[in-house]
Amino acid sequence: MAKTKIKDILANPESRREYFLPGNSTCQGCGLDMALRWAMKALGQNTVMISPASCSNVVTGLWPKSAPDWPYFNMAFAGAAAAATGMKHGLITKGKGDYNVVVWAGDGGTTDIGLQGLSGAAERNEDIIYVCYDNEAYQNTGNQRSSSTPHGGATTTTPYGKERYKKNLPMIVAAHNVPYVATASVGDPMDLYDKFMKAKKIKGFRYIHILAPCPPGWRYPAEETIQQTKLIVDTGVFPLFEIEDGNLTLNGKSKRLHDKTKRKPLGEYFNKKNQGRFKVVDEKILGELQMDTDRWWKWIDRFLVIQDYEEK
Ligand SMILES: Cc1ncc(C[n+]2csc(CCOP(=O)(O)OP(=O)(O)O)c2C)c(N)n1
Ligand code: SF4
Ligand SMILES: [Mg+2]
């Protein structure tokens, strides 16, 4: 599929339209703001969103204003995937089965608290799109660690750096054999847009995991959000890929990063000058982070191997 270009977005009144209105209360440089803006440009008007407790809940609706220009429901932390399931079936009953029903959840609401509901909906192959915007901690309540916080990352509950490793949610969801799983980053909005355009045309359970940096939580200057996301992709720490019916394709720059020698050194990303939260990262932790990055790529290789095997 040809990649959409910014001039295509500008030429199309549908994608030119802004759904996530200005004046919301996200911090400067917020990744979730960019992710939601671009996702909605692709999803369009016939979309209903369910969002569990998170920054999203708060920034979208500080009374008396409401930033989302589409139906947006706040939901209890653990209940998003179940609520989306009910919403979809209700809409089908009402003759509106063509609506996109989307869960818009943070990493805490996905990798920890909402995982059971997510797994249930994925296993039933519910006709919904589940999105995790990943800012790698519970940012709305002041930066506590989640399962998605990287090893070595300092948060208020891991002041000396997190001991455990980032949970690999895209691969966990892929193990449910759902029709579509993808990763995306706000540093490549056209890739993100195209993935939502593709996802909305697929039936069944779709999962998109978006890297969405948080300047105050990650402790870097607000104007660096795009640079930060590009660096995390260039180092191979966050590979961009799609898994369609079990077939994995690497996207964008990640295609050539399968070759480890083409990646930028990990130390360029994981250092305290780049992000204050990496204040404790030393040579030992950097080695462990390298091992963890290699582990993510081994999962990618496993899918590529399955693909090879099936093609024979
Ligand atoms: C059952 C329950 N526990 C705790 C909270 C408090 N709470 C609200 S938002 C939030 C953080 C959510 O983190 P995440 O899902 O990563 O989204 P983010 O805030 O980072 O965007 C927490 C702990 C809550 N609302 N409900
Ligand atoms: S705390 Fe982080 S995720 Fe929340 S609105 Fe601010 S920048 Fe965005
Ligand atoms: Mg979070």
XYZ file of C-alpha atoms and ligand atoms in Angstrom:
347
model
C 0.000 0.000 0.000
C 1.385 3.433 -0.970
C 2.168 5.535 2.056
C -0.080 8.578 2.535
C 1.755 11.889 2.209
C 1.004 15.134 3.999
C -0.169 16.661 0.713
C -2.794 13.875 0.459
C -4.017 14.771 3.960
C -4.292 18.435 3.026
C -6.102 17.655 -0.235
C -8.791 15.567 1.483
C -11.492 17.450 3.473
C -12.112 14.282 5.560
C -8.531 14.059 6.823
C -8.119 17.856 7.030
C -10.859 17.979 9.600
C -9.765 18.297 13.234
C -11.708 16.078 15.634
C -9.565 16.588 18.732
C -10.148 20.288 19.213
C -7.617 22.894 20.313
C -7.830 24.134 23.875
C -7.603 20.722 25.536
C -5.428 20.549 28.616
C -2.571 18.272 27.536
C 0.926 19.435 28.509
C 3.132 20.933 25.802
C 4.690 18.250 23.625
C 2.262 15.549 24.838
C 2.467 12.386 22.721
C -1.067 11.263 23.479
C -2.428 14.520 22.057
C -0.607 13.935 18.740
C -1.612 10.268 18.615
C -5.302 10.995 19.226
C -5.350 13.816 16.666
C -3.905 11.614 13.898
C -5.891 8.506 14.815
C -9.142 10.456 14.594
C -8.222 11.939 11.220
C -8.124 8.372 9.915
C -11.041 6.930 11.895
C -13.414 9.764 10.987
C -16.871 10.743 12.097
C -18.493 7.334 12.628
C -16.382 6.540 15.655
C -17.241 5.919 19.291
C -14.418 5.892 21.810
C -14.202 4.294 25.249
C -11.406 5.501 27.477
C -10.480 4.089 30.886
C -9.028 6.274 33.669
C -5.920 8.029 32.322
C -4.530 11.387 31.229
C -6.873 11.083 28.230
C -9.930 11.231 30.486
C -8.772 14.376 32.167
C -7.367 16.361 29.266
C -10.386 15.790 27.049
C -13.084 17.169 29.265
C -12.272 19.822 31.842
C -15.661 21.404 32.516
C -17.184 23.402 30.849
C -15.164 22.453 27.753
C -15.031 19.221 25.793
C -12.204 18.665 23.316
C -13.389 15.502 21.493
C -15.742 16.317 18.615
C -17.050 12.729 18.532
C -18.736 10.433 21.108
C -16.204 9.787 23.874
C -17.016 7.758 26.982
C -15.013 7.681 30.187
C -14.921 4.214 31.690
C -13.742 2.561 34.909
C -10.120 1.418 34.719
C -10.617 -2.316 34.233
C -13.750 -2.146 32.104
C -12.788 -0.562 28.757
C -12.655 -3.654 26.545
C -15.865 -5.052 28.060
C -17.642 -1.688 27.636
C -16.471 -1.469 24.014
C -17.781 -4.987 23.422
C -21.212 -3.976 24.746
C -21.136 -0.733 22.780
C -20.412 -2.540 19.519
C -23.185 -5.095 20.021
C -25.615 -2.312 21.005
C -24.753 -0.363 17.856
C -25.251 -3.474 15.711
C -28.705 -3.916 17.283
C -29.501 -0.284 16.457
C -28.463 -0.793 12.814
C -25.223 1.148 13.284
C -22.804 -1.755 13.064
C -20.565 0.206 10.692
C -19.351 2.486 13.532
C -15.719 2.108 14.624
C -15.751 1.225 18.300
C -12.364 2.090 19.763
C -10.788 1.632 23.179
C -8.328 4.452 23.849
C -6.284 3.390 26.875
C -2.971 4.233 28.509
C -0.270 1.675 29.232
C -1.420 1.299 32.857
C -4.989 0.684 31.677
C -3.713 -1.837 29.116
C -0.630 -3.687 30.293
C -1.755 -3.898 33.944
C -5.323 -3.144 34.923
C -7.240 -3.730 31.676
C -5.323 -6.794 30.509
C -7.937 -9.366 31.527
C -10.732 -7.560 29.642
C -8.439 -6.976 26.673
C -7.488 -10.640 26.544
C -11.139 -11.711 26.773
C -12.221 -9.402 23.955
C -9.261 -10.486 21.801
C -9.990 -14.176 22.382
C -13.658 -13.635 21.396
C -12.420 -11.675 18.348
C -14.751 -8.772 19.165
C -15.133 -6.320 16.309
C -13.341 -3.430 18.044
C -10.057 -1.522 17.762
C -8.063 -1.475 20.998
C -5.433 1.273 21.177
C -2.769 1.531 23.838
C -1.031 4.912 23.841
C 2.119 4.102 25.724
C 3.763 6.816 27.811
C 5.476 4.157 29.896
C 4.007 4.972 33.325
C 0.877 6.055 35.180
C 1.395 9.658 34.157
C -1.945 11.133 35.175
C -1.379 10.325 38.829
C 2.188 11.584 38.878
C 4.418 9.051 37.130
C 4.217 5.669 38.871
C 5.772 2.623 37.177
C 3.641 0.355 34.996
C 4.406 -2.987 33.315
C 5.365 -0.873 30.315
C 8.020 1.250 32.038
C 11.447 0.303 30.636
C 14.114 -1.361 32.726
C 16.224 1.296 34.488
C 13.531 3.982 34.171
C 13.079 6.090 37.308
C 9.500 6.821 38.389
C 8.080 7.908 41.744
C 7.626 4.234 42.688
C 10.981 3.145 41.211
C 13.217 6.070 42.255
C 16.372 3.965 41.755
C 15.269 2.651 38.332
C 12.830 -0.154 37.496
C 14.295 -3.608 38.035
C 11.927 -5.541 35.788
C 11.544 -5.211 32.004
C 8.936 -3.687 29.697
C 6.057 -6.086 29.059
C 5.757 -6.896 25.345
C 2.048 -6.252 24.864
C 1.949 -6.334 21.041
C 3.320 -9.884 21.059
C 1.007 -10.936 23.900
C -1.986 -9.726 21.879
C -0.605 -11.359 18.721
C -0.578 -14.678 20.595
C -4.410 -14.421 20.634
C -4.347 -14.927 16.827
C -6.314 -11.751 16.113
C -6.580 -10.305 12.579
C -4.455 -7.198 13.133
C -1.712 -6.045 15.534
C 0.486 -3.009 14.875
C 2.943 -0.708 16.563
C 3.161 2.992 15.681
C 4.836 6.132 16.898
C 3.887 9.806 16.924
C 7.266 10.448 15.279
C 5.868 8.956 12.037
C 2.297 10.320 11.845
C 1.732 9.166 8.256
C 2.551 5.575 9.220
C 0.230 5.923 12.229
C -2.534 7.374 10.011
C -2.167 4.569 7.446
C -2.360 1.906 10.162
C -5.664 3.319 11.431
C -6.972 3.570 7.857
C -6.106 -0.096 7.364
C -7.398 -1.211 10.777
C -10.814 0.382 10.320
C -11.409 -1.702 7.191
C -10.598 -5.022 8.923
C -13.272 -6.963 10.820
C -12.594 -8.501 14.196
C -10.202 -7.570 16.975
C -7.510 -5.050 16.067
C -4.757 -3.806 18.388
C -2.536 -0.751 17.854
C 0.243 0.072 20.310
C 1.425 3.693 19.976
C 4.584 5.085 21.501
C 3.416 8.421 22.952
C 6.094 10.224 24.981
C 5.330 12.348 28.018
C 7.795 15.256 28.506
C 7.208 15.834 32.256
C 7.215 12.100 33.083
C 10.233 11.241 30.932
C 11.955 14.492 31.864
C 13.004 16.036 28.588
C 12.175 19.453 27.045
C 8.679 19.575 25.507
C 9.907 20.517 22.033
C 11.877 17.238 21.720
C 8.949 14.793 21.506
C 9.394 13.987 17.823
C 13.194 13.666 18.152
C 12.715 11.309 21.119
C 10.338 9.036 19.213
C 12.633 8.982 16.185
C 15.588 8.036 18.389
C 13.740 5.211 20.121
C 12.864 3.765 16.702
C 16.381 4.323 15.279
C 17.987 2.478 18.209
C 15.692 -0.499 17.602
C 14.165 -0.177 21.069
C 10.657 0.239 19.637
C 10.290 -1.578 16.289
C 7.493 -0.514 13.942
C 5.600 -3.491 12.517
C 2.240 -4.965 11.576
C 1.030 -8.521 12.071
C -1.829 -9.322 9.717
C -3.327 -12.780 10.199
C -0.027 -13.952 11.683
C 2.185 -12.395 8.976
C 4.642 -9.851 10.296
C 5.914 -6.916 8.218
C 8.460 -4.399 9.464
C 7.549 -0.816 8.566
C 9.393 2.428 7.869
C 12.910 2.681 9.210
C 12.490 -0.514 11.223
C 12.737 -2.515 7.975
C 16.479 -1.999 7.722
C 16.993 -2.156 11.507
C 16.496 -5.904 11.443
C 20.227 -5.699 10.735
C 21.547 -4.810 14.197
C 24.577 -2.984 12.788
C 22.283 -0.357 11.230
C 20.832 0.680 14.597
C 22.003 3.717 16.571
C 23.778 2.795 19.831
C 21.372 2.271 22.723
C 23.362 4.665 24.907
C 22.221 7.600 22.744
C 18.678 7.052 23.991
C 19.127 5.620 27.498
C 21.174 8.346 29.150
C 20.326 10.977 31.713
C 21.215 13.875 29.408
C 18.654 12.647 26.897
C 15.925 11.897 29.462
C 16.095 12.674 33.182
C 14.290 9.410 34.056
C 17.387 7.461 32.946
C 19.524 9.037 35.683
C 20.592 5.669 37.099
C 21.400 3.976 33.772
C 25.047 2.861 33.840
C 27.048 0.372 31.738
C 25.534 -2.634 33.565
C 21.929 -1.473 33.035
C 22.752 -0.545 29.449
C 23.939 -4.126 28.848
C 20.681 -5.436 30.331
C 18.699 -3.043 28.132
C 20.609 -4.366 25.109
C 19.623 -7.896 26.105
C 15.992 -6.781 26.424
C 16.025 -5.057 23.021
C 17.482 -8.232 21.483
C 14.634 -10.173 23.117
C 12.016 -7.957 21.393
C 13.700 -8.600 18.044
C 13.790 -12.348 18.731
C 9.982 -12.234 18.969
C 9.925 -10.514 15.587
C 12.187 -13.235 14.186
C 9.852 -15.909 15.508
C 6.989 -14.427 13.515
C 9.183 -14.093 10.428
C 10.210 -17.726 10.820
C 6.583 -18.847 11.060
C 5.902 -16.851 7.908
C 8.786 -18.549 6.059
C 7.594 -21.938 7.223
C 4.030 -21.306 6.053
C 5.202 -20.044 2.681
C 7.108 -23.300 1.948
C -9.490 1.601 40.015
C -8.713 2.887 39.914
N -7.472 2.947 40.454
C -6.749 4.074 40.356
C -7.253 5.164 39.719
C -6.424 6.434 39.656
N -5.878 6.689 38.327
C -6.491 7.503 37.442
S -5.636 7.725 36.027
C -4.387 6.721 36.580
C -3.151 6.520 35.736
C -3.409 5.820 34.421
O -2.200 5.443 33.800
P -2.194 5.026 32.290
O -3.237 4.033 31.996
O -0.821 4.652 31.920
O -2.612 6.378 31.536
P -1.818 7.790 31.602
O -2.325 8.508 32.806
O -0.371 7.503 31.678
O -2.201 8.506 30.347
C -4.666 6.211 37.858
C -3.781 5.332 38.648
C -8.550 5.079 39.171
N -9.105 6.108 38.505
N -9.261 3.950 39.276
S 1.328 14.192 31.919
Fe 2.248 13.386 30.047
S 0.666 12.095 29.062
Fe -0.340 13.413 30.602
S -1.049 15.208 29.448
Fe 0.988 15.706 30.275
S 2.447 15.112 28.641
Fe 0.467 14.151 28.174
Mg 0.638 5.792 30.937
